[in-house]
Coordinates of C-alpha atoms and ligand atoms in Angstrom, one line a residue:
M1 CA -7.7 15.1 15.8
E2 CA -5.5 13.3 13.3
T3 CA -1.9 14.5 12.9
V4 CA -0.1 12.7 10.0
L5 CA 3.7 12.6 10.5
W6 CA 4.3 12.6 6.7
D7 CA 2.4 15.9 6.3
D8 CA 4.9 17.6 8.5
T9 CA 8.0 16.2 6.9
A10 CA 7.1 15.9 3.2
A11 CA 8.8 17.4 0.2
E12 CA 7.1 20.5 -1.4
P13 CA 3.8 19.7 -3.1
P14 CA 4.0 19.6 -6.9
P15 CA 2.5 22.3 -9.0
V16 CA -0.7 20.3 -9.7
A17 CA -3.6 22.0 -11.5
P18 CA -6.6 23.0 -9.3
A19 CA -10.1 21.5 -9.7
L20 CA -11.2 20.6 -13.2
A21 CA -13.4 23.4 -14.4
E22 CA -13.9 22.8 -18.0
S23 CA -15.1 20.2 -20.5
A24 CA -12.1 18.3 -21.8
R25 CA -11.1 15.1 -23.7
C26 CA -8.2 12.8 -23.3
A27 CA -7.2 9.3 -24.3
V28 CA -7.0 7.8 -20.8
A29 CA -8.4 9.3 -17.6
V30 CA -7.0 8.2 -14.2
I31 CA -9.2 8.5 -11.1
G32 CA -7.3 8.7 -7.8
G33 CA -4.0 10.4 -6.9
G34 CA -2.5 7.6 -4.8
I35 CA 0.5 5.5 -5.7
A36 CA -1.5 3.3 -8.2
G37 CA -3.1 6.3 -10.0
L38 CA 0.1 8.4 -10.0
S39 CA 2.2 5.5 -11.4
A40 CA -0.4 4.9 -14.1
A41 CA -0.4 8.6 -15.1
L42 CA 3.4 8.7 -15.1
H43 CA 3.8 5.6 -17.3
L44 CA 1.0 6.7 -19.7
A45 CA 2.6 10.1 -20.1
E46 CA 6.1 8.5 -20.6
D47 CA 4.5 6.3 -23.3
G48 CA 3.2 9.5 -25.0
V49 CA -0.5 8.9 -24.1
D50 CA -2.6 12.0 -23.6
C51 CA -3.9 11.4 -20.0
R52 CA -5.4 13.3 -17.1
L53 CA -5.6 12.4 -13.5
L54 CA -8.5 13.5 -11.2
E55 CA -7.9 13.4 -7.4
A56 CA -10.8 14.1 -5.0
G57 CA -8.6 15.8 -2.4
R58 CA -4.9 16.3 -2.7
I59 CA -2.2 14.1 -4.0
G60 CA -1.5 11.3 -1.5
A61 CA -4.7 12.0 0.5
G62 CA -5.6 8.3 0.7
A63 CA -3.6 5.3 2.0
S64 CA -0.6 6.2 -0.1
G65 CA 0.2 9.3 1.9
R66 CA -0.6 7.7 5.2
N67 CA 1.1 4.3 5.3
N68 CA 4.2 3.1 7.0
G69 CA 6.4 3.5 3.9
Q70 CA 7.7 -0.1 3.8
V71 CA 8.7 -1.0 0.2
I72 CA 8.2 -4.8 0.1
P73 CA 8.4 -6.8 -3.1
G74 CA 6.1 -9.7 -3.7
L75 CA 2.6 -10.5 -2.7
K76 CA 1.6 -12.3 0.5
P77 CA 1.8 -15.8 -1.1
G78 CA 5.3 -16.9 -2.1
P79 CA 6.4 -17.3 -5.7
D80 CA 5.6 -21.0 -6.0
D81 CA 2.1 -20.4 -4.6
L82 CA 1.6 -17.5 -7.0
E83 CA 2.6 -19.7 -10.0
R84 CA 0.1 -22.3 -9.0
R85 CA -2.6 -19.6 -8.5
Y86 CA -2.1 -17.8 -11.8
G87 CA -1.4 -20.8 -14.0
D88 CA -0.1 -19.7 -17.5
D89 CA 0.4 -16.1 -16.2
G90 CA 2.3 -17.3 -13.1
A91 CA 5.8 -16.6 -14.5
Q92 CA 5.0 -13.0 -15.4
V93 CA 3.2 -12.4 -12.1
V94 CA 6.2 -13.6 -10.1
E95 CA 8.6 -11.5 -12.2
T96 CA 6.5 -8.4 -11.7
A97 CA 6.0 -9.1 -8.0
A98 CA 9.7 -9.9 -7.5
G99 CA 10.7 -6.7 -9.3
A100 CA 8.3 -4.3 -7.6
A101 CA 10.8 -2.8 -5.1
D102 CA 13.4 -2.4 -7.9
L103 CA 10.8 -0.5 -9.8
V104 CA 10.2 1.9 -6.9
F105 CA 13.8 2.5 -6.2
D106 CA 14.6 2.9 -10.0
L107 CA 11.8 5.5 -10.3
I108 CA 13.2 7.3 -7.2
E109 CA 16.6 7.4 -8.8
R110 CA 15.5 8.2 -12.4
H111 CA 13.3 11.1 -11.3
A112 CA 15.4 12.3 -8.4
I113 CA 12.5 11.9 -6.0
A114 CA 13.4 13.3 -2.6
C115 CA 11.6 10.8 -0.3
E116 CA 14.3 9.6 2.2
P117 CA 14.8 6.2 0.5
D118 CA 16.6 3.6 2.6
R119 CA 17.2 0.2 1.2
R120 CA 18.8 -2.1 3.8
G121 CA 16.0 -4.7 3.8
W122 CA 12.8 -5.6 5.5
L123 CA 12.6 -8.1 8.4
R124 CA 9.6 -10.4 8.8
A125 CA 9.7 -11.5 12.4
A126 CA 8.0 -14.8 13.5
H127 CA 5.9 -14.6 16.7
S128 CA 5.6 -18.3 17.3
S129 CA 7.0 -21.6 16.1
A130 CA 4.0 -22.2 13.8
A131 CA 4.6 -18.8 12.3
L132 CA 8.3 -19.5 11.9
G133 CA 7.3 -22.5 9.7
S134 CA 5.5 -20.2 7.3
V135 CA 8.3 -17.6 7.3
E136 CA 10.8 -20.4 6.5
K137 CA 8.5 -21.6 3.6
L138 CA 8.4 -18.1 2.2
A139 CA 12.1 -17.6 2.5
R140 CA 12.9 -21.0 0.8
Q141 CA 10.6 -20.2 -2.1
W142 CA 12.3 -16.9 -2.8
Q143 CA 15.8 -18.3 -2.2
G144 CA 14.9 -21.0 -4.8
R145 CA 14.6 -18.2 -7.3
G146 CA 17.9 -16.5 -6.3
A147 CA 16.3 -13.6 -4.4
P148 CA 18.5 -12.1 -1.6
V149 CA 16.4 -13.4 1.2
E150 CA 18.1 -14.8 4.3
L151 CA 16.6 -16.9 7.2
L152 CA 17.6 -15.7 10.7
D153 CA 17.7 -17.7 13.9
R154 CA 16.6 -16.1 17.2
A155 CA 20.0 -14.4 17.8
G156 CA 20.3 -13.1 14.2
T157 CA 16.8 -11.7 14.5
A158 CA 17.6 -10.0 17.8
A159 CA 20.8 -8.5 16.4
A160 CA 19.0 -7.1 13.3
L161 CA 16.0 -5.7 15.2
G162 CA 17.6 -4.6 18.4
S163 CA 15.0 -6.7 20.2
D164 CA 14.9 -10.3 21.5
F165 CA 11.1 -10.5 21.3
Y166 CA 10.9 -12.9 18.3
I167 CA 12.0 -16.4 17.8
G168 CA 13.4 -16.0 14.2
G169 CA 12.6 -14.3 10.9
L170 CA 13.7 -13.5 7.4
I171 CA 15.4 -10.5 5.8
D172 CA 14.5 -9.6 2.3
R173 CA 17.3 -7.4 1.1
R174 CA 15.4 -6.2 -2.0
A175 CA 13.1 -4.2 0.3
G176 CA 13.4 -0.8 2.1
R177 CA 11.5 2.2 3.2
L178 CA 10.6 5.7 2.1
Q179 CA 8.6 8.8 3.1
P180 CA 5.3 7.9 1.5
L181 CA 3.8 11.4 0.9
S182 CA 7.1 12.6 -0.5
Y183 CA 7.1 9.6 -2.8
C184 CA 3.6 10.4 -4.0
R185 CA 4.5 14.0 -4.6
G186 CA 7.6 12.9 -6.5
L187 CA 5.6 10.6 -8.7
A188 CA 3.2 13.5 -9.4
R189 CA 6.1 15.8 -10.3
A190 CA 7.5 13.2 -12.7
A191 CA 4.1 12.6 -14.3
L192 CA 3.7 16.4 -14.8
A193 CA 7.1 16.6 -16.4
A194 CA 6.3 13.7 -18.7
G195 CA 3.2 15.6 -19.9
A196 CA 0.3 14.2 -17.8
R197 CA -2.3 16.7 -16.5
L198 CA -3.2 16.3 -12.8
H199 CA -6.1 18.0 -11.0
E200 CA -6.6 18.0 -7.2
Q201 CA -9.9 18.8 -5.5
S202 CA -11.7 17.1 -8.3
P203 CA -13.9 14.3 -7.0
V204 CA -15.5 12.3 -9.8
R205 CA -19.2 12.2 -9.0
A206 CA -20.3 10.1 -11.9
L207 CA -18.6 7.7 -14.3
E208 CA -20.8 6.6 -17.2
R209 CA -20.3 5.0 -20.6
H210 CA -21.8 6.8 -23.5
E211 CA -21.5 5.9 -27.2
G212 CA -18.3 4.0 -26.6
R213 CA -16.6 6.6 -24.5
W214 CA -16.4 7.2 -20.8
I215 CA -17.8 10.4 -19.3
L216 CA -16.4 11.6 -15.9
T217 CA -18.4 14.3 -14.2
T218 CA -16.9 16.5 -11.5
D219 CA -18.5 19.4 -9.6
G220 CA -17.2 22.0 -12.1
G221 CA -16.2 20.0 -15.1
R222 CA -16.5 17.1 -17.5
L223 CA -13.9 14.8 -18.9
E224 CA -14.4 12.4 -21.8
A225 CA -12.0 9.5 -22.3
E226 CA -11.5 6.4 -24.3
A227 CA -10.3 4.4 -21.3
V228 CA -10.3 4.9 -17.5
I229 CA -8.0 3.7 -14.8
L230 CA -10.0 3.5 -11.6
A231 CA -7.5 3.7 -8.7
V232 CA -9.6 5.0 -5.8
G233 CA -8.4 2.2 -3.4
A234 CA -10.5 2.0 -0.2
Y235 CA -11.3 5.8 -0.4
G236 CA -13.9 5.9 -3.3
E237 CA -16.5 3.3 -2.6
A238 CA -19.4 5.5 -3.5
L239 CA -18.3 6.1 -7.1
R240 CA -18.9 2.6 -8.5
P241 CA -20.8 0.5 -5.9
D242 CA -20.5 -2.5 -8.3
W243 CA -16.7 -2.2 -8.0
A244 CA -16.7 -1.6 -4.3
R245 CA -18.5 -4.9 -3.7
R246 CA -15.3 -6.7 -4.9
F247 CA -13.2 -5.9 -1.8
M248 CA -13.6 -5.0 1.9
T249 CA -12.2 -2.1 3.9
V250 CA -10.4 -2.4 7.2
Q251 CA -9.1 0.4 9.3
S252 CA -5.5 0.8 10.4
M253 CA -3.9 3.2 12.8
Q254 CA -0.4 4.6 13.2
I255 CA 1.5 6.6 15.8
A256 CA 4.9 8.3 15.6
S257 CA 7.3 9.6 18.2
A258 CA 9.4 12.7 18.6
P259 CA 13.0 12.1 17.3
L260 CA 14.8 9.5 19.4
S261 CA 18.1 10.3 21.1
E262 CA 21.2 9.3 19.2
N263 CA 21.7 6.3 21.5
L264 CA 18.2 4.9 21.2
R265 CA 18.2 5.6 17.4
G266 CA 21.2 3.3 16.9
A267 CA 19.6 0.6 19.0
V268 CA 16.3 0.3 17.1
L269 CA 16.3 -1.7 13.8
P270 CA 20.1 -1.3 13.5
E271 CA 20.5 -3.7 10.5
V272 CA 17.2 -3.2 8.5
S273 CA 15.1 -0.4 7.1
A274 CA 11.8 -1.7 8.5
M275 CA 10.1 -4.7 10.1
S276 CA 6.7 -6.3 10.4
D277 CA 5.6 -9.4 12.4
S278 CA 4.0 -12.5 11.3
R279 CA 0.7 -12.1 13.1
K280 CA -2.4 -11.6 10.9
L281 CA -3.1 -8.3 12.8
A282 CA 0.5 -7.3 12.3
N283 CA 2.5 -4.4 13.6
A284 CA 4.8 -2.6 11.2
I285 CA 7.7 -0.5 12.5
R286 CA 10.3 1.8 11.0
L287 CA 12.3 4.9 11.8
D288 CA 12.3 8.0 9.6
A289 CA 15.3 10.1 8.6
A290 CA 15.1 12.2 11.7
G291 CA 15.0 9.2 14.0
R292 CA 11.3 9.2 14.8
I293 CA 9.7 5.7 15.2
A294 CA 6.4 5.0 13.5
I295 CA 4.3 1.9 14.2
S296 CA 1.1 0.9 12.4
G297 CA -1.4 -1.7 13.5
R298 CA -5.1 -2.6 13.2
G299 CA -7.3 0.4 13.9
P300 CA -10.7 0.8 15.5
L301 CA -13.6 -0.3 13.3
N302 CA -15.1 3.2 13.1
G303 CA -11.9 4.6 11.6
R304 CA -11.4 7.2 14.3
I305 CA -8.3 7.7 16.5
D306 CA -8.9 5.8 19.7
E307 CA -7.1 6.0 23.0
A308 CA -7.2 2.2 23.5
M309 CA -5.5 1.7 20.1
R310 CA -2.9 4.3 20.9
R311 CA -2.2 2.4 24.1
Q312 CA -1.9 -0.9 22.3
L313 CA 0.6 0.5 19.8
R314 CA 2.7 2.2 22.6
G315 CA 2.5 -1.1 24.5
A316 CA 3.8 -3.0 21.4
I317 CA 6.8 -0.7 21.2
A318 CA 7.5 -1.0 24.9
R319 CA 7.4 -4.8 24.7
L320 CA 9.9 -4.9 21.8
F321 CA 12.1 -2.0 22.9
P322 CA 11.8 -1.6 26.7
A323 CA 14.2 1.4 26.5
L324 CA 11.6 3.3 24.5
D325 CA 8.9 3.1 27.1
G326 CA 7.8 6.6 28.0
Q327 CA 8.7 8.2 24.7
V328 CA 6.8 11.3 23.6
W329 CA 4.3 10.3 20.9
T330 CA 3.6 13.3 18.7
H331 CA 1.4 12.0 15.9
A332 CA -1.5 9.6 15.5
W333 CA -3.6 9.0 12.4
P334 CA -5.9 6.4 10.8
G335 CA -5.9 4.9 7.3
R336 CA -8.0 2.5 5.3
I337 CA -6.8 -0.7 3.7
A338 CA -8.6 -2.6 0.9
I339 CA -8.5 -6.3 1.5
T340 CA -9.6 -9.3 -0.5
L341 CA -10.5 -12.8 0.8
D342 CA -7.6 -14.5 -1.0
E343 CA -5.2 -11.7 -0.1
L344 CA -4.4 -11.1 -3.8
P345 CA -4.9 -7.6 -5.4
R346 CA -7.1 -7.1 -8.4
L347 CA -6.3 -5.6 -11.8
S348 CA -9.5 -6.1 -13.7
E349 CA -11.4 -4.8 -16.7
A350 CA -14.5 -4.0 -14.7
A351 CA -16.3 -2.8 -17.9
P352 CA -15.0 -2.3 -21.5
G353 CA -12.1 0.1 -21.2
L354 CA -12.4 0.5 -17.4
Y355 CA -9.4 -0.8 -15.6
G356 CA -9.8 -1.2 -11.8
I357 CA -6.9 -1.5 -9.4
V358 CA -7.6 -2.5 -5.7
G359 CA -6.8 -4.9 -2.8
F360 CA -3.2 -4.7 -1.9
N361 CA -4.0 -6.0 1.6
G362 CA -1.7 -3.6 3.3
R363 CA 1.3 -4.2 0.9
G364 CA 0.7 -1.5 -1.8
V365 CA 3.7 0.8 -1.8
A366 CA 5.7 -1.4 -4.2
M367 CA 2.8 -3.4 -5.8
A368 CA 0.6 -0.3 -6.4
T369 CA 3.5 1.2 -8.3
A370 CA 3.8 -2.0 -10.4
F371 CA 0.0 -2.2 -10.9
G372 CA -0.2 1.4 -12.0
R373 CA 2.3 0.6 -14.7
A374 CA 0.5 -2.6 -15.6
A375 CA -2.8 -0.8 -15.9
A376 CA -1.2 1.9 -18.1
R377 CA 0.0 -0.8 -20.4
H378 CA -3.3 -2.6 -20.5
A379 CA -5.0 0.6 -21.4
Q380 CA -2.8 0.8 -24.5
G381 CA -3.3 -2.9 -25.3
R382 CA 0.3 -3.7 -24.6
P383 CA 1.9 -6.6 -22.6
A384 CA 1.6 -5.5 -19.1
G385 CA 3.5 -7.8 -16.7
F386 CA 0.3 -8.6 -14.8
P387 CA -2.9 -10.2 -16.3
L388 CA -6.4 -8.8 -16.1
V389 CA -8.0 -11.0 -13.5
A390 CA -11.7 -11.5 -12.6
A391 CA -12.7 -9.6 -9.4
P392 CA -15.7 -11.5 -8.1
A393 CA -18.0 -9.8 -5.6
V394 CA -17.3 -10.6 -1.9
P395 CA -20.0 -12.9 -0.7
L396 CA -22.4 -11.2 1.8
H397 CA -20.8 -7.9 1.0
R398 CA -23.7 -5.9 2.6
L399 CA -22.8 -7.6 5.9
R400 CA -19.1 -6.6 5.5
H401 CA -18.9 -4.5 8.7
L402 CA -20.1 -7.4 10.8
L403 CA -17.8 -9.8 8.9
V404 CA -14.7 -7.6 9.4
A405 CA -15.5 -7.2 13.1
A406 CA -15.9 -11.0 13.4
A407 CA -12.7 -11.6 11.4
V408 CA -10.7 -9.2 13.6
A409 CA -11.9 -11.0 16.8
Y410 CA -11.1 -14.4 15.2
Y411 CA -7.6 -13.3 14.1
R412 CA -6.8 -11.7 17.4
M413 CA -7.5 -15.2 19.0
R414 CA -5.4 -17.0 16.4
D415 CA -2.5 -14.5 16.8
A416 CA -2.6 -15.0 20.6
A417 CA -2.5 -18.7 20.1
G418 CA 0.6 -18.4 17.9
L419 CA -1.1 -19.8 14.7
A420 CA 0.5 -19.1 11.4
S421 CA -0.7 -16.6 8.7
R422 CA 0.8 -15.3 5.6
Ligands
FAD1 C1 -1.8 2.8 8.1 C2 -1.4 2.1 6.8 C3 -0.1 1.6 6.8 C4 0.3 0.9 5.6 N1 1.6 0.5 5.5 C5 2.1 0.0 4.3 C6 3.5 -0.3 4.2 O1 4.3 0.0 5.0 N2 3.9 -0.8 3.0 C7 3.0 -1.1 2.0 O2 3.4 -1.6 1.0 N3 1.7 -0.8 2.1 C8 1.2 -0.2 3.2 N4 -0.1 0.1 3.3 C9 -0.9 -0.1 2.2 C10 -0.7 1.0 1.1 O3 -0.7 2.3 1.7 C11 -1.8 0.9 0.0 O4 -1.9 -0.4 -0.5 C12 -1.6 1.8 -1.2 O5 -1.3 3.1 -0.7 C13 -2.8 1.8 -2.1 O6 -2.6 2.8 -3.1 P1 -3.8 3.2 -4.0 O7 -3.3 4.2 -5.0 O8 -4.4 2.0 -4.6 O9 -5.0 3.9 -3.1 P2 -5.0 5.3 -2.3 O10 -3.6 5.7 -1.9 O11 -6.0 5.1 -1.2 O12 -5.5 6.3 -3.3 C14 -6.8 6.4 -3.7 C15 -7.1 7.9 -4.1 O13 -8.3 8.0 -4.8 C16 -8.9 9.2 -4.4 N5 -10.4 9.1 -4.7 C17 -11.3 8.4 -4.1 N6 -12.5 8.6 -4.7 C18 -12.3 9.4 -5.7 C19 -13.2 10.0 -6.7 N7 -14.5 9.8 -6.7 N8 -12.6 10.9 -7.5 C20 -11.3 11.2 -7.5 N9 -10.5 10.7 -6.6 C21 -10.9 9.8 -5.7 C22 -8.6 9.3 -2.9 O14 -8.8 10.7 -2.4 C23 -7.2 8.8 -2.8 O15 -6.2 9.8 -2.9 C24 -0.5 0.8 4.5 C25 -1.8 1.3 4.6 C26 -2.2 2.0 5.7 C27 -3.6 2.6 5.7

């Protein structure tokens, strides 16, 4: 059975409305109560737009309430690579990506969101000399733009992590961590206060265009809107199969320990808020406010909690922090990640007035916040900080389960051989 650490330690749920049970109208409807949808609703409401958000389960039910809580600015490619990729839009893409963690921590401060924010930086640790080359390239690109990113040698990495397992790394001081479900709940509270209407337990069963407006049908209600923001991540593939063909879903798994003793707590990640390593199938590690350690990694393909995966994650901690071998692990839970072949997220006008957000490739806490704001602005026809980009269908999408299984095997081999990835 899954036990999600964040469910047990989150701030009070916001007073969100129950299931939609009426026929209503609004200017913009948001589908999905994860970080992307909540940020969209908050920014729409702050701009005075009449909006409603429909969430299938409860706020933060998807990846947003299940992740490792690392707030990392930027996209996987560095800023120089992003400028090349986005051409004329490159400068605004880099600005938005670079400022994504600032946006999160500003929202936390402005709306007094109680989500255990900790902003001492994120360490990307290199697992091989080839990987160190790509870590150095990324650091130099950000340093060239004045970002507070430092390169670390082996000793510096060991001091910052409390582990001598890696050969070097970078620290991005713009980054940090938070309690992800509390962050979602805080965004929801702020959106409500700004005038958005939010409904839980309201899965949208159909989304159709009729006479220039969008009609959303739920089990007990109907919502008519001029524009729609589709922010269902990897949790709503059935709603628009045409949209779901534009990304693939991979499974992740996470475990968390009981609070560590004072001694151990001080020895783990003493100088940073969080870390992840440079392998393609990376592990991400952080402590929470009570000193529990949480580690995420690639999950079983069937998305269930699996003893072999649990062992793998416990083994990863024991290799990095031998003093933690034998800890009591109290929580284990899965989560889904939407990936794209070029590792870039999509913000697309999938049909007239239908703005889709997807594909953060495991880096959505900061960027989904930024994309939600950008979608809110696009829906108003305003400059958005990120362009609408095409989202082509993934080739051979119907074979995606086989492709993902093959890719996991391939990357496991590359990671073991020390090859570089972004
Ligand atoms: C284990 C794990 C660890 C991660 N760690 C990190 C990390 O440390 N840092 C980081 O930056 N990123 C991390 N990520 C990625 C990050 O969590 C995601 O990129 C981000 O949460 C995506 O947000 P979202 O709003 O797009 O989607 P989601 O949070 O998945 O939200 C989609 C919502 O849509 C709802 N929905 C679906 N269908 C419908 C429908 N028909 N009607 C109404 N509602 C619907 C779902 O119930 C869900 O609540 C991690 C992900 C996982 C799974």
